[in-house]
């Protein structure tokens, strides 16, 4: 009979390298992770190598072989998006779509905007971003009643993400300037 007096030893959890995010499948999630945190390297080497999920899993299991985050490392333009490039592109789309939404939207326009917003927690590929956004939407349901209100709603949700990431908050009085009209100095005209 098994000795039940001893607790079953649990294997030590591998520590995640800084900034690395796991997906729902327990594997390193590329689209949930900033590019600068997604570069395995052989111990002692300074040369970034081509990376694969298998390499990331191996490095994760060993707890070694990751480069330290480097603030100036940006994703080359031809690469698939990381969490930051995806976020910038998505916010651009969402804020711009809100900026050009009608002042008095029809029922049809409101319904479609709601569909678009409600699709995000289901389809947004960064899964932890999607979940948090969905949770916030339950607390603060989208206001699609006008252009101004929708723009503010997106601004506030974006600021919640900014706050979570330790970034500066955006002044929501300036959403039109940022996403529709451009600055008064004409530098974007
Ligand atoms: C729905 C959603 C959820 C996300 N959740 C996460 C997450 O959980 N974890 C994570 O790491 N990343 C998340 N991201 C990505 C993150 O928000 C940023 O897009 C990413 O970190 C890149 O940031 P950035 O500093 O380049 O500028 P971004 O935050 O992408 O902003 C782009 C530009 O928008 C303007 N801006 C900034 N704040 C506001 C605002 N409040 N209103 C209007 N305009 C504004 C600024 O001019 C800024 O340069 C999420 C993105 C989206 C779309």
mmCIF file of C-alpha atoms and ligand atoms in Angstrom:
data_model
loop_
_atom_site.group_PDB
_atom_site.id
_atom_site.type_symbol
_atom_site.label_atom_id
_atom_site.label_comp_id
_atom_site.label_asym_id
_atom_site.label_seq_id
_atom_site.Cartn_x
_atom_site.Cartn_y
_atom_site.Cartn_z
ATOM 1 C CA UNK A 1 0.000 0.000 0.000
ATOM 2 C CA UNK A 2 1.211 3.484 -0.759
ATOM 3 C CA UNK A 3 2.634 5.530 2.116
ATOM 4 C CA UNK A 4 0.191 8.435 2.456
ATOM 5 C CA UNK A 5 2.105 10.111 5.271
ATOM 6 C CA UNK A 6 4.553 11.769 2.858
ATOM 7 C CA UNK A 7 3.312 14.584 0.634
ATOM 8 C CA UNK A 8 3.848 13.923 -3.066
ATOM 9 C CA UNK A 9 6.778 16.073 -4.179
ATOM 10 C CA UNK A 10 5.752 18.584 -6.813
ATOM 11 C CA UNK A 11 8.214 19.292 -9.595
ATOM 12 C CA UNK A 12 9.717 22.785 -9.382
ATOM 13 C CA UNK A 13 7.898 25.269 -11.618
ATOM 14 C CA UNK A 14 10.121 26.682 -14.334
ATOM 15 C CA UNK A 15 10.442 30.421 -13.890
ATOM 16 C CA UNK A 16 9.180 32.549 -16.754
ATOM 17 C CA UNK A 17 11.696 34.905 -18.273
ATOM 18 C CA UNK A 18 10.766 38.584 -17.888
ATOM 19 C CA UNK A 19 7.938 39.620 -20.176
ATOM 20 C CA UNK A 20 7.262 36.114 -21.496
ATOM 21 C CA UNK A 21 3.560 35.209 -21.570
ATOM 22 C CA UNK A 22 2.127 31.712 -21.829
ATOM 23 C CA UNK A 23 -0.913 31.021 -23.997
ATOM 24 C CA UNK A 24 -3.955 28.938 -23.055
ATOM 25 C CA UNK A 25 -2.064 25.825 -24.249
ATOM 26 C CA UNK A 26 0.697 26.437 -21.686
ATOM 27 C CA UNK A 27 3.249 27.241 -24.384
ATOM 28 C CA UNK A 28 5.011 30.568 -24.851
ATOM 29 C CA UNK A 29 2.556 32.796 -26.698
ATOM 30 C CA UNK A 30 4.281 34.823 -29.390
ATOM 31 C CA UNK A 31 1.388 37.177 -30.138
ATOM 32 C CA UNK A 32 0.993 37.842 -26.373
ATOM 33 C CA UNK A 33 4.673 38.724 -25.876
ATOM 34 C CA UNK A 34 6.741 41.753 -26.868
ATOM 35 C CA UNK A 35 9.368 40.952 -29.493
ATOM 36 C CA UNK A 36 12.199 42.148 -27.241
ATOM 37 C CA UNK A 37 11.274 39.371 -24.780
ATOM 38 C CA UNK A 38 11.064 36.685 -27.443
ATOM 39 C CA UNK A 39 14.621 35.894 -28.386
ATOM 40 C CA UNK A 40 16.345 32.782 -27.089
ATOM 41 C CA UNK A 41 20.093 32.727 -27.232
ATOM 42 C CA UNK A 42 22.658 30.120 -26.361
ATOM 43 C CA UNK A 43 24.194 30.715 -22.934
ATOM 44 C CA UNK A 44 27.265 32.905 -23.405
ATOM 45 C CA UNK A 45 26.286 33.874 -26.945
ATOM 46 C CA UNK A 46 25.277 37.387 -27.927
ATOM 47 C CA UNK A 47 23.918 36.482 -31.335
ATOM 48 C CA UNK A 48 20.145 36.237 -31.602
ATOM 49 C CA UNK A 49 19.135 33.027 -33.348
ATOM 50 C CA UNK A 50 16.075 32.069 -35.318
ATOM 51 C CA UNK A 51 13.494 31.093 -32.730
ATOM 52 C CA UNK A 52 10.819 28.461 -32.619
ATOM 53 C CA UNK A 53 8.186 27.531 -30.082
ATOM 54 C CA UNK A 54 10.165 24.343 -29.353
ATOM 55 C CA UNK A 55 13.237 26.423 -28.533
ATOM 56 C CA UNK A 56 11.191 28.698 -26.322
ATOM 57 C CA UNK A 57 9.719 25.685 -24.499
ATOM 58 C CA UNK A 58 13.182 24.214 -23.960
ATOM 59 C CA UNK A 59 14.559 27.497 -22.692
ATOM 60 C CA UNK A 60 11.508 27.911 -20.481
ATOM 61 C CA UNK A 61 11.914 24.425 -18.997
ATOM 62 C CA UNK A 62 15.594 24.979 -18.259
ATOM 63 C CA UNK A 63 15.023 28.478 -16.926
ATOM 64 C CA UNK A 64 18.056 29.650 -18.913
ATOM 65 C CA UNK A 65 18.918 30.810 -22.373
ATOM 66 C CA UNK A 66 16.875 33.992 -22.592
ATOM 67 C CA UNK A 67 18.231 37.397 -23.357
ATOM 68 C CA UNK A 68 17.455 40.195 -20.961
ATOM 69 C CA UNK A 69 14.845 42.663 -22.188
ATOM 70 C CA UNK A 70 16.426 45.389 -24.308
ATOM 71 C CA UNK A 71 14.293 48.522 -24.465
ATOM 72 C CA UNK A 72 15.397 49.539 -27.961
ATOM 73 C CA UNK A 73 14.709 46.234 -29.660
ATOM 74 C CA UNK A 74 11.947 46.772 -32.158
ATOM 75 C CA UNK A 75 10.204 44.316 -34.402
ATOM 76 C CA UNK A 76 11.404 44.434 -38.029
ATOM 77 C CA UNK A 77 8.616 45.699 -40.287
ATOM 78 C CA UNK A 78 8.314 42.483 -42.294
ATOM 79 C CA UNK A 79 7.742 40.267 -39.233
ATOM 80 C CA UNK A 80 4.431 38.999 -37.857
ATOM 81 C CA UNK A 81 3.171 41.372 -35.143
ATOM 82 C CA UNK A 82 4.104 41.027 -31.509
ATOM 83 C CA UNK A 83 1.758 42.149 -28.734
ATOM 84 C CA UNK A 84 2.832 45.782 -29.165
ATOM 85 C CA UNK A 85 2.558 46.026 -32.958
ATOM 86 C CA UNK A 86 -0.788 44.249 -32.819
ATOM 87 C CA UNK A 87 -1.966 46.622 -30.087
ATOM 88 C CA UNK A 88 -0.871 49.782 -31.920
ATOM 89 C CA UNK A 89 -2.569 48.643 -35.133
ATOM 90 C CA UNK A 90 -5.746 47.638 -33.317
ATOM 91 C CA UNK A 91 -5.989 50.845 -31.301
ATOM 92 C CA UNK A 92 -5.418 52.821 -34.505
ATOM 93 C CA UNK A 93 -8.303 50.991 -36.140
ATOM 94 C CA UNK A 94 -10.614 51.273 -33.123
ATOM 95 C CA UNK A 95 -9.939 54.957 -32.326
ATOM 96 C CA UNK A 96 -10.131 55.957 -35.998
ATOM 97 C CA UNK A 97 -13.355 54.001 -36.484
ATOM 98 C CA UNK A 98 -14.823 55.736 -33.435
ATOM 99 C CA UNK A 99 -13.604 59.138 -34.687
ATOM 100 C CA UNK A 100 -15.574 58.678 -37.925
ATOM 101 C CA UNK A 101 -18.630 57.021 -36.349
ATOM 102 C CA UNK A 102 -21.815 59.057 -36.860
ATOM 103 C CA UNK A 103 -22.926 61.655 -34.339
ATOM 104 C CA UNK A 104 -26.387 60.146 -34.564
ATOM 105 C CA UNK A 105 -25.897 56.499 -35.544
ATOM 106 C CA UNK A 106 -28.754 54.428 -36.909
ATOM 107 C CA UNK A 107 -29.901 51.273 -35.150
ATOM 108 C CA UNK A 108 -28.068 49.303 -37.830
ATOM 109 C CA UNK A 109 -24.824 51.205 -37.253
ATOM 110 C CA UNK A 110 -25.072 50.807 -33.487
ATOM 111 C CA UNK A 111 -25.697 47.072 -33.791
ATOM 112 C CA UNK A 112 -22.698 46.629 -36.067
ATOM 113 C CA UNK A 113 -20.434 48.636 -33.793
ATOM 114 C CA UNK A 114 -21.548 46.501 -30.854
ATOM 115 C CA UNK A 115 -20.791 43.370 -32.878
ATOM 116 C CA UNK A 116 -17.327 44.678 -33.654
ATOM 117 C CA UNK A 117 -16.579 45.465 -30.016
ATOM 118 C CA UNK A 118 -18.043 42.226 -28.677
ATOM 119 C CA UNK A 119 -15.929 40.229 -31.138
ATOM 120 C CA UNK A 120 -12.702 41.478 -29.538
ATOM 121 C CA UNK A 121 -12.766 39.372 -26.340
ATOM 122 C CA UNK A 122 -13.551 36.338 -28.511
ATOM 123 C CA UNK A 123 -11.168 36.843 -31.421
ATOM 124 C CA UNK A 124 -8.321 39.137 -30.355
ATOM 125 C CA UNK A 125 -5.260 36.900 -30.697
ATOM 126 C CA UNK A 126 -3.489 38.068 -27.522
ATOM 127 C CA UNK A 127 -5.585 35.910 -25.230
ATOM 128 C CA UNK A 128 -4.823 37.558 -21.883
ATOM 129 C CA UNK A 129 -5.424 40.991 -23.478
ATOM 130 C CA UNK A 130 -8.734 39.720 -24.845
ATOM 131 C CA UNK A 131 -9.821 38.321 -21.494
ATOM 132 C CA UNK A 132 -8.983 41.477 -19.551
ATOM 133 C CA UNK A 133 -10.714 43.610 -22.173
ATOM 134 C CA UNK A 134 -13.816 41.383 -21.960
ATOM 135 C CA UNK A 135 -13.804 41.674 -18.163
ATOM 136 C CA UNK A 136 -13.613 45.473 -18.401
ATOM 137 C CA UNK A 137 -16.467 45.489 -20.937
ATOM 138 C CA UNK A 138 -18.682 43.706 -18.420
ATOM 139 C CA UNK A 139 -17.943 46.458 -15.886
ATOM 140 C CA UNK A 140 -18.256 49.270 -18.419
ATOM 141 C CA UNK A 141 -20.528 48.281 -21.325
ATOM 142 C CA UNK A 142 -19.758 50.016 -24.630
ATOM 143 C CA UNK A 143 -21.581 53.274 -25.309
ATOM 144 C CA UNK A 144 -22.343 53.314 -29.038
ATOM 145 C CA UNK A 145 -24.969 56.069 -28.837
ATOM 146 C CA UNK A 146 -22.796 58.729 -30.520
ATOM 147 C CA UNK A 147 -19.380 59.445 -31.999
ATOM 148 C CA UNK A 148 -18.330 61.470 -28.960
ATOM 149 C CA UNK A 149 -19.413 58.843 -26.447
ATOM 150 C CA UNK A 150 -17.887 55.959 -28.340
ATOM 151 C CA UNK A 151 -14.583 57.817 -28.729
ATOM 152 C CA UNK A 152 -14.527 58.476 -25.011
ATOM 153 C CA UNK A 153 -15.412 54.863 -24.230
ATOM 154 C CA UNK A 154 -12.470 53.593 -26.282
ATOM 155 C CA UNK A 155 -10.191 56.220 -24.771
ATOM 156 C CA UNK A 156 -11.109 55.123 -21.264
ATOM 157 C CA UNK A 157 -10.643 51.421 -22.042
ATOM 158 C CA UNK A 158 -7.277 52.206 -23.670
ATOM 159 C CA UNK A 159 -6.271 54.185 -20.598
ATOM 160 C CA UNK A 160 -7.086 51.174 -18.433
ATOM 161 C CA UNK A 161 -4.607 49.146 -20.470
ATOM 162 C CA UNK A 162 -2.098 52.018 -20.283
ATOM 163 C CA UNK A 163 -2.459 52.028 -16.517
ATOM 164 C CA UNK A 164 -2.066 48.259 -16.302
ATOM 165 C CA UNK A 165 1.148 48.505 -18.319
ATOM 166 C CA UNK A 166 2.461 51.429 -16.254
ATOM 167 C CA UNK A 167 2.172 53.884 -19.154
ATOM 168 C CA UNK A 168 1.133 57.525 -19.064
ATOM 169 C CA UNK A 169 -2.616 58.140 -19.300
ATOM 170 C CA UNK A 170 -3.932 59.878 -22.394
ATOM 171 C CA UNK A 171 -6.024 63.051 -22.080
ATOM 172 C CA UNK A 172 -9.381 61.936 -23.504
ATOM 173 C CA UNK A 173 -10.263 65.545 -24.353
ATOM 174 C CA UNK A 174 -7.683 65.175 -27.133
ATOM 175 C CA UNK A 175 -9.036 62.104 -28.940
ATOM 176 C CA UNK A 176 -10.323 64.094 -31.913
ATOM 177 C CA UNK A 177 -7.046 65.929 -32.254
ATOM 178 C CA UNK A 178 -5.145 62.632 -32.145
ATOM 179 C CA UNK A 179 -7.436 60.492 -34.311
ATOM 180 C CA UNK A 180 -9.364 62.841 -36.617
ATOM 181 C CA UNK A 181 -8.392 66.502 -36.857
ATOM 182 C CA UNK A 182 -4.648 66.537 -36.187
ATOM 183 C CA UNK A 183 -2.833 69.160 -34.123
ATOM 184 C CA UNK A 184 -3.667 72.869 -34.436
ATOM 185 C CA UNK A 185 -0.131 73.652 -35.604
ATOM 186 C CA UNK A 186 -1.003 72.032 -38.928
ATOM 187 C CA UNK A 187 1.949 69.648 -38.789
ATOM 188 C CA UNK A 188 -0.255 66.774 -39.972
ATOM 189 C CA UNK A 189 -2.133 68.690 -42.689
HETATM 190 C C1 LIG B 1 -8.053 45.687 -26.680
HETATM 191 C C2 LIG B 1 -6.573 45.710 -26.363
HETATM 192 C C3 LIG B 1 -6.121 45.172 -25.177
HETATM 193 C C4 LIG B 1 -4.747 45.142 -24.901
HETATM 194 N N1 LIG B 1 -4.325 44.555 -23.751
HETATM 195 C C5 LIG B 1 -2.994 44.437 -23.511
HETATM 196 C C6 LIG B 1 -2.524 43.759 -22.381
HETATM 197 O O1 LIG B 1 -3.298 43.246 -21.571
HETATM 198 N N2 LIG B 1 -1.169 43.644 -22.212
HETATM 199 C C7 LIG B 1 -0.274 44.177 -23.118
HETATM 200 O O2 LIG B 1 0.936 44.045 -22.937
HETATM 201 N N3 LIG B 1 -0.708 44.874 -24.186
HETATM 202 C C8 LIG B 1 -2.032 45.000 -24.410
HETATM 203 N N4 LIG B 1 -2.465 45.671 -25.524
HETATM 204 C C9 LIG B 1 -1.477 46.408 -26.346
HETATM 205 C C10 LIG B 1 -1.143 47.770 -25.693
HETATM 206 O O3 LIG B 1 -2.323 48.496 -25.372
HETATM 207 C C11 LIG B 1 -0.321 48.674 -26.636
HETATM 208 O O4 LIG B 1 -0.965 48.760 -27.878
HETATM 209 C C12 LIG B 1 1.101 48.200 -26.852
HETATM 210 O O5 LIG B 1 1.752 48.052 -25.601
HETATM 211 C C13 LIG B 1 1.890 49.239 -27.686
HETATM 212 O O6 LIG B 1 1.880 50.450 -26.948
HETATM 213 P P1 LIG B 1 2.366 51.859 -27.474
HETATM 214 O O7 LIG B 1 3.008 52.530 -26.303
HETATM 215 O O8 LIG B 1 3.142 51.725 -28.718
HETATM 216 O O9 LIG B 1 1.055 52.691 -27.837
HETATM 217 P P2 LIG B 1 -0.451 52.281 -27.792
HETATM 218 O O10 LIG B 1 -0.906 52.071 -26.381
HETATM 219 O O11 LIG B 1 -0.705 51.164 -28.758
HETATM 220 O O12 LIG B 1 -1.159 53.604 -28.319
HETATM 221 C C14 LIG B 1 -1.037 54.012 -29.674
HETATM 222 C C15 LIG B 1 -1.256 55.506 -29.712
HETATM 223 O O13 LIG B 1 -2.568 55.771 -29.242
HETATM 224 C C16 LIG B 1 -2.596 57.004 -28.541
HETATM 225 N N5 LIG B 1 -3.230 56.721 -27.255
HETATM 226 C C17 LIG B 1 -2.678 56.230 -26.130
HETATM 227 N N6 LIG B 1 -3.588 56.081 -25.186
HETATM 228 C C18 LIG B 1 -4.754 56.488 -25.715
HETATM 229 C C19 LIG B 1 -6.073 56.580 -25.220
HETATM 230 N N7 LIG B 1 -6.374 56.243 -23.962
HETATM 231 N N8 LIG B 1 -7.044 57.039 -26.035
HETATM 232 C C20 LIG B 1 -6.762 57.420 -27.310
HETATM 233 N N9 LIG B 1 -5.531 57.350 -27.839
HETATM 234 C C21 LIG B 1 -4.534 56.896 -27.042
HETATM 235 C C22 LIG B 1 -1.182 57.493 -28.410
HETATM 236 O O14 LIG B 1 -0.985 58.541 -29.359
HETATM 237 C C23 LIG B 1 -0.356 56.279 -28.773
HETATM 238 O O15 LIG B 1 0.843 56.612 -29.404
HETATM 239 C C24 LIG B 1 -3.829 45.697 -25.824
HETATM 240 C C25 LIG B 1 -4.310 46.245 -27.020
HETATM 241 C C26 LIG B 1 -5.649 46.245 -27.299
HETATM 242 C C27 LIG B 1 -6.150 46.802 -28.604
#
